[in-house]
Tab-separated table of C-alpha atoms in Angstrom:
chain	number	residue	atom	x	y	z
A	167	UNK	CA	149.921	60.022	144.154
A	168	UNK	CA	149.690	61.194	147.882
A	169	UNK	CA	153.464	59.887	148.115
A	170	UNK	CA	154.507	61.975	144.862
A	171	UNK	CA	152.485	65.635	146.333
A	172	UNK	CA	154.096	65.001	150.046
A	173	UNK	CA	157.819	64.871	148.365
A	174	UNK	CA	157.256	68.147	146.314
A	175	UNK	CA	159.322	71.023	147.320
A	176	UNK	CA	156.115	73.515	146.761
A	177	UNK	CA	158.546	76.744	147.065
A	178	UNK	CA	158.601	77.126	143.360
A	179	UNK	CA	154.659	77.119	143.167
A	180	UNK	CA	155.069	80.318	146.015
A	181	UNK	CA	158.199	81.896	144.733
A	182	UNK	CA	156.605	82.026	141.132
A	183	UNK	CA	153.153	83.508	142.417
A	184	UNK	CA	154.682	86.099	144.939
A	185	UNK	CA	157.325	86.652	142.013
A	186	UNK	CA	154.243	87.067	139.636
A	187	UNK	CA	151.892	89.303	141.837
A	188	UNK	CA	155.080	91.912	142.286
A	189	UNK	CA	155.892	91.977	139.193
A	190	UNK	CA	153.178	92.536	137.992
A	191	UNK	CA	151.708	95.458	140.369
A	192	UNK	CA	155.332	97.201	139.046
A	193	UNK	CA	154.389	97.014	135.256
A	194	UNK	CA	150.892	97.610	135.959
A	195	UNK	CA	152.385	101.287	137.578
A	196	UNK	CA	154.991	101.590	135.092
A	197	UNK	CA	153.350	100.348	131.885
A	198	UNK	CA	149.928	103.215	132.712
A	199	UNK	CA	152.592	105.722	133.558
A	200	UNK	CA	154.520	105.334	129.754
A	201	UNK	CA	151.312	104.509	127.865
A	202	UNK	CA	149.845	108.474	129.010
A	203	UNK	CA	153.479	109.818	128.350
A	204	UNK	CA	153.168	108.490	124.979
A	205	UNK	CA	150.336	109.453	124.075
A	206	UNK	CA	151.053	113.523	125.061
A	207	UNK	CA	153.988	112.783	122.282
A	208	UNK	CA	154.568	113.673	118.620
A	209	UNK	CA	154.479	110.719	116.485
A	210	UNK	CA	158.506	110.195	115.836
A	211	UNK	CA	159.002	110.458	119.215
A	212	UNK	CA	156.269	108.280	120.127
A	213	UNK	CA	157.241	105.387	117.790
A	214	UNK	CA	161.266	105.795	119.172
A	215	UNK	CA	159.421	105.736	122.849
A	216	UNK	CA	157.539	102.489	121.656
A	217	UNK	CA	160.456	100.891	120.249
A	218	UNK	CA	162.473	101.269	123.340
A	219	UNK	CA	159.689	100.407	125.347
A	220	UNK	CA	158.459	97.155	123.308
A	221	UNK	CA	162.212	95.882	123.268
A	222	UNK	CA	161.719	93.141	125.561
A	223	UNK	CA	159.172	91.915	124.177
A	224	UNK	CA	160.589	91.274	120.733
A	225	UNK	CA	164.159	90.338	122.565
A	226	UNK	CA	164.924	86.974	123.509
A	227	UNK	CA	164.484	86.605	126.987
A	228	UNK	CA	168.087	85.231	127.558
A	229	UNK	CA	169.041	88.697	125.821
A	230	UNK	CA	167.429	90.401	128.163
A	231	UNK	CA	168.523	88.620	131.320
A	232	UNK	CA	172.255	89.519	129.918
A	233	UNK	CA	171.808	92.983	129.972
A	234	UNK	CA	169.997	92.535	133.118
A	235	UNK	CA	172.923	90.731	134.453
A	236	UNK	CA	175.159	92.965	132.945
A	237	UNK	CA	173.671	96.158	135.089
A	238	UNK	CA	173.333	94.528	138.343
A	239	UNK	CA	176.363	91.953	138.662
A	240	UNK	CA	178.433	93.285	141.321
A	241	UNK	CA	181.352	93.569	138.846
A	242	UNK	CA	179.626	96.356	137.621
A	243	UNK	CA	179.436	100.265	138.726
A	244	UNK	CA	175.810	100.056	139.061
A	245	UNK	CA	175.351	96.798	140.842
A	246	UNK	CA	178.729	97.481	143.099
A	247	UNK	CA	176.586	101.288	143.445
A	248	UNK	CA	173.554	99.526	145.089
A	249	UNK	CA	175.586	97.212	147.076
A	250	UNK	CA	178.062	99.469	148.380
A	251	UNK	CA	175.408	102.039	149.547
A	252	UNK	CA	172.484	100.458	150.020
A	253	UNK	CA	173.138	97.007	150.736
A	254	UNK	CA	171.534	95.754	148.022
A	255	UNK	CA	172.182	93.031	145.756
A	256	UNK	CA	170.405	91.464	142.619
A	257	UNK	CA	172.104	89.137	141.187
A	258	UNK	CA	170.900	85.702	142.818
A	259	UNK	CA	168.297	86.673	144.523
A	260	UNK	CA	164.626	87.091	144.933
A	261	UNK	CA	164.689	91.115	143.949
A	262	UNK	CA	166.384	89.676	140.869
A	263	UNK	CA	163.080	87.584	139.800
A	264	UNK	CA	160.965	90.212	140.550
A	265	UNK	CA	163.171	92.866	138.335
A	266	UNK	CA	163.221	90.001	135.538
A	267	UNK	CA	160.043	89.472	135.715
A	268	UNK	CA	158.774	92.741	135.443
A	269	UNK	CA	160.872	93.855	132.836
A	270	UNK	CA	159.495	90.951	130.145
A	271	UNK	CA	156.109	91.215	131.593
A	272	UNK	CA	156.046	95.600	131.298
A	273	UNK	CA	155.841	95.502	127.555
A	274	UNK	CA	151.993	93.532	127.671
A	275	UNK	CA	151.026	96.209	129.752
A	276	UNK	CA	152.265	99.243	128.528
A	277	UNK	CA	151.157	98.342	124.723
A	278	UNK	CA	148.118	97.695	126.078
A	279	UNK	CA	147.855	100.207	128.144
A	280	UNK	CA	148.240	102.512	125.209
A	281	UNK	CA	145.987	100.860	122.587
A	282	UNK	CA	143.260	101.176	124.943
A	283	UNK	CA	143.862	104.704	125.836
A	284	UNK	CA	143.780	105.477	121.870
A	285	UNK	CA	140.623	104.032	121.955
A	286	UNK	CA	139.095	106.169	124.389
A	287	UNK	CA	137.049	108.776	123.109
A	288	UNK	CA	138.398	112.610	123.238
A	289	UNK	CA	135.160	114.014	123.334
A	290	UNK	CA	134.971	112.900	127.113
A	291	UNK	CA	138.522	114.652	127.600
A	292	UNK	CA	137.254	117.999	125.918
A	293	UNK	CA	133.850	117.550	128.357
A	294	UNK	CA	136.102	117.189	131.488
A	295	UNK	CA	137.827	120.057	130.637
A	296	UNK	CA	134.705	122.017	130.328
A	297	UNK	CA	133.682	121.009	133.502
A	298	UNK	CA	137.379	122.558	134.799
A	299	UNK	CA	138.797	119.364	136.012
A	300	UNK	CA	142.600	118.610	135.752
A	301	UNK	CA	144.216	116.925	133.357
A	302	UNK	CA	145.332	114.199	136.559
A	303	UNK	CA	141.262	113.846	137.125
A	304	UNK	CA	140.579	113.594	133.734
A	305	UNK	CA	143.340	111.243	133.171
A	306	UNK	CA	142.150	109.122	136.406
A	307	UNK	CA	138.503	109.502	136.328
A	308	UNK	CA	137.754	109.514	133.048
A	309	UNK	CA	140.261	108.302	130.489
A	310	UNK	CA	141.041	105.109	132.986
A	311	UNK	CA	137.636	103.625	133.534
A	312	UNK	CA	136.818	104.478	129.509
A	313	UNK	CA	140.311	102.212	129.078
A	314	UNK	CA	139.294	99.993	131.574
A	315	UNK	CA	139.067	96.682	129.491
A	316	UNK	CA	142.180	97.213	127.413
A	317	UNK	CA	143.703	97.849	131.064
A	318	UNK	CA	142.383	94.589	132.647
A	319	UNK	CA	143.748	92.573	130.236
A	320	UNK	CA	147.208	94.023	129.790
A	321	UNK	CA	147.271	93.390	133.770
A	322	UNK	CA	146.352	89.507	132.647
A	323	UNK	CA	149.036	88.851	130.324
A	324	UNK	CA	151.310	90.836	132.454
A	325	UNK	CA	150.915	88.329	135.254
A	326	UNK	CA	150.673	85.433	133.337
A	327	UNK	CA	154.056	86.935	131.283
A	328	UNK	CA	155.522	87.169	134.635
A	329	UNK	CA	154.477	84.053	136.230
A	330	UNK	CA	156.137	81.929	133.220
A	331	UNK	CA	159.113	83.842	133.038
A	332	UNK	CA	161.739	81.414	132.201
A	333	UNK	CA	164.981	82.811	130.470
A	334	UNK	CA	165.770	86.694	131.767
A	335	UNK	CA	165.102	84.757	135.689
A	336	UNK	CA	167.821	82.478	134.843
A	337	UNK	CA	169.971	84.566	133.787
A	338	UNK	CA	169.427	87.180	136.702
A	339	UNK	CA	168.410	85.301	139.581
A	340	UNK	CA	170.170	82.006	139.061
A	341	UNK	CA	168.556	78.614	140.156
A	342	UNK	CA	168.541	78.607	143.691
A	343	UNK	CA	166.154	76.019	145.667
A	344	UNK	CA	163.556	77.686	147.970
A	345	UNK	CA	164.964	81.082	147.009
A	346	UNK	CA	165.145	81.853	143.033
A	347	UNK	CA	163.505	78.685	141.702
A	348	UNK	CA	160.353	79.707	139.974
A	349	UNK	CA	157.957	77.291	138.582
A	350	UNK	CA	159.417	77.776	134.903
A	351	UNK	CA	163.201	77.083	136.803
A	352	UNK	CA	161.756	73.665	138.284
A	353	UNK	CA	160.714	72.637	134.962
A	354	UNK	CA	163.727	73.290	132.770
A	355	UNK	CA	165.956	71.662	135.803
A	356	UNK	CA	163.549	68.440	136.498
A	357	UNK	CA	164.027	68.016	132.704
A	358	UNK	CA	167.569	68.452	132.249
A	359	UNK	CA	167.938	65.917	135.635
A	360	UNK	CA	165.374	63.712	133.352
A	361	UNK	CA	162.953	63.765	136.228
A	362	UNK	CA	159.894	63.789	133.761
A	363	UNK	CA	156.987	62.982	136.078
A	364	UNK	CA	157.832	66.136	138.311
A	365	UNK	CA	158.856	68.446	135.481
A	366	UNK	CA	155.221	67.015	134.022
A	367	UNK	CA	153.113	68.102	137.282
A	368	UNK	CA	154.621	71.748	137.269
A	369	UNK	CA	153.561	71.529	133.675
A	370	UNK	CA	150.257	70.830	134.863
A	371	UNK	CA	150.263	73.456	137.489
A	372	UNK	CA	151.173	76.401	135.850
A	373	UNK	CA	148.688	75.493	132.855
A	374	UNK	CA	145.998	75.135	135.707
A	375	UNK	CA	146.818	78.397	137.341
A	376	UNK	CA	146.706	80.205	133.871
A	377	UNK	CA	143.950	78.662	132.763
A	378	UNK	CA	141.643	80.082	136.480
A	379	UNK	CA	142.988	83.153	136.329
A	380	UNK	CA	142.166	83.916	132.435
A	381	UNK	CA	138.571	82.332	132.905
A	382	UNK	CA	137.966	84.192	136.721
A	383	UNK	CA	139.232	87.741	135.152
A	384	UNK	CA	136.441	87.029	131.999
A	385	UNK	CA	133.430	85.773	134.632
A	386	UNK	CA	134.460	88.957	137.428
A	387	UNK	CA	134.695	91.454	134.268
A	388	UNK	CA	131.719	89.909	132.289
A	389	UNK	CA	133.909	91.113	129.249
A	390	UNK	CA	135.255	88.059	127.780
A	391	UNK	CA	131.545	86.468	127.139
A	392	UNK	CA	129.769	89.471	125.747
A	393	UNK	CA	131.606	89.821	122.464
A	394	UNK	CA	129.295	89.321	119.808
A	395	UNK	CA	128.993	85.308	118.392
A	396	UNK	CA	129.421	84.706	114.228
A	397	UNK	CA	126.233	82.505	113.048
C-alpha cells in the first residue's frame, strides 16, 4: 500500500481542490448577485431569467463544455479577442477548469440562493426601511444572514458540483497531466487505460472529501442535526 500512495501523481487531488475552491468563491459572487436581481423582477421575466440561468444544470455537461469550447477556442472572435489583447487563453488550461467548473456549479447556488431569499421574511425588509437603511444594508445585513442556511448550502453543493466536474472540464480544459487533470479526469482516464486499482482510490478520495466536507459544514453550522426527528 505504501508502494501504491508513493507512485500516485497527487496533482489531480490539488488541481481538483484549488479548481473547486475558485470556482466556487465565483458562483458563490455570481449566483447571490442573480438570485437578488431576480427577485426585484416581474414574474415572466423572472422565470425567462431562471431558465437561462438554470440551463446548465438541466444541460448535459458535455453540452455545456461545447459551447464553452465554442466561445473560447482560439478559432473563435472571442477566444482570438482575449488572446490577442490580453494574452489570455482558455482552452487547455487551468482558467479553463475553473470557468467549467463554475459555470455547472453556478446554477446550485444561484437557485439556492433565491429559494432562500423567498423565504426570508419581508416584514424585516419593511422594518429596515423604517429604520432608513439602504436597500444594499438591508440586502447585506438583513436579508443575507435571514438567508443564511439556504446560502450555506448552495455554497456546499456548489463546491462539491465543482469539485466532481467531469464532462464541461473535458471538453474545455482537455486532459493534461499536472495541469488540467482533475480528480474526475484521472478517473475516467485510469479507467479507459483499465488501470482499475488507481481509478478505484480516486474513487475513494473524492467520496472521502465529500463526505468531510458535507458532515464539517452540518457540525460548524449546527443546522443539519436540528431538524426535527419523525417518531
Amino acid at each position: 500500500m505504501r508502494e501504491f500512495l508513493q507512485e500516485i501523481n497527487w496533482s489531480p487531488l490539488w488541481i481538483s481542490l484549488k479548481t473547486g475552491v475558485v470556482a466556487t468563491v465565483i458562483a458563490f459572487f455570481l449566483g447571490i448577485f442573480c438570485a437578488r436581481q431576480a427577485m426585484k423582477l416581474k414574474s415572466g421575466a423572472k422565470a425567462v431569467l431562471d431558465g437561462i440561468l438554470t440551463l446548465p444544470l438541466v444541460l448535459p455537461p458535455t453540452v455545456a463544455g461545447f459551447i464553452l469550447l465554442m466561445i473560447f477556442s482560439l478559432r473563435r472572435p472571442f477566444g482570438a479577442f482575449l488572446m490577442e489583447n490580453f494574452d489570455i487563453k482558455i482552452v487547455q488550461t487551468w482558467k479553463g477548469c475553473i470557468i467549467a467548473a463554475a459555470v455547472i456549479a453556478f446554477p446550485l447556488m444561484y437557485r439556492n440562493a433565491r429559494a432562500a431569499f423567498e423565504q426570508v421574511d419581508v416584514n424585516l425588509i419593511y422594518a429596515g426601511r423604517t429604520l432608513g437603511m439602504s436597500e444594499g444594508r438591508i440586502f447585506w445585513k438583513i436579508v443575507v444572514p435571514a438567508a443564511a442556511p439556504g446560502i450555506a448550502s448552495g455554497t456546499v453543493l456548489a463546491f462539491a458540483r465543482a469539485l466532481g466536474e467531469y464532462g464541461a472540464t473535458s471538453m474545455l480544459a482537455g486532459n493534461i497531466l499536472g495541469k488540467t487533470r482533475t480528480v474526475s479526469v484521472a478517473i475516467a482516464s485510469e479507467t479507459a487505460a483499465g488501470n482499475y486499482g488507481t481509478a478505484a482510490f480516486w474513487v475513494c478520495v473524492i467520496v472521502s472529501i465529500s463526505f468531510v466536507i458535507v458532515a464539517l459544514i452540518n457540525i460548524i453550522s449546527g443546522k443539519g442535526m436540528k431538524t426535527r426527528r419523525w417518531i
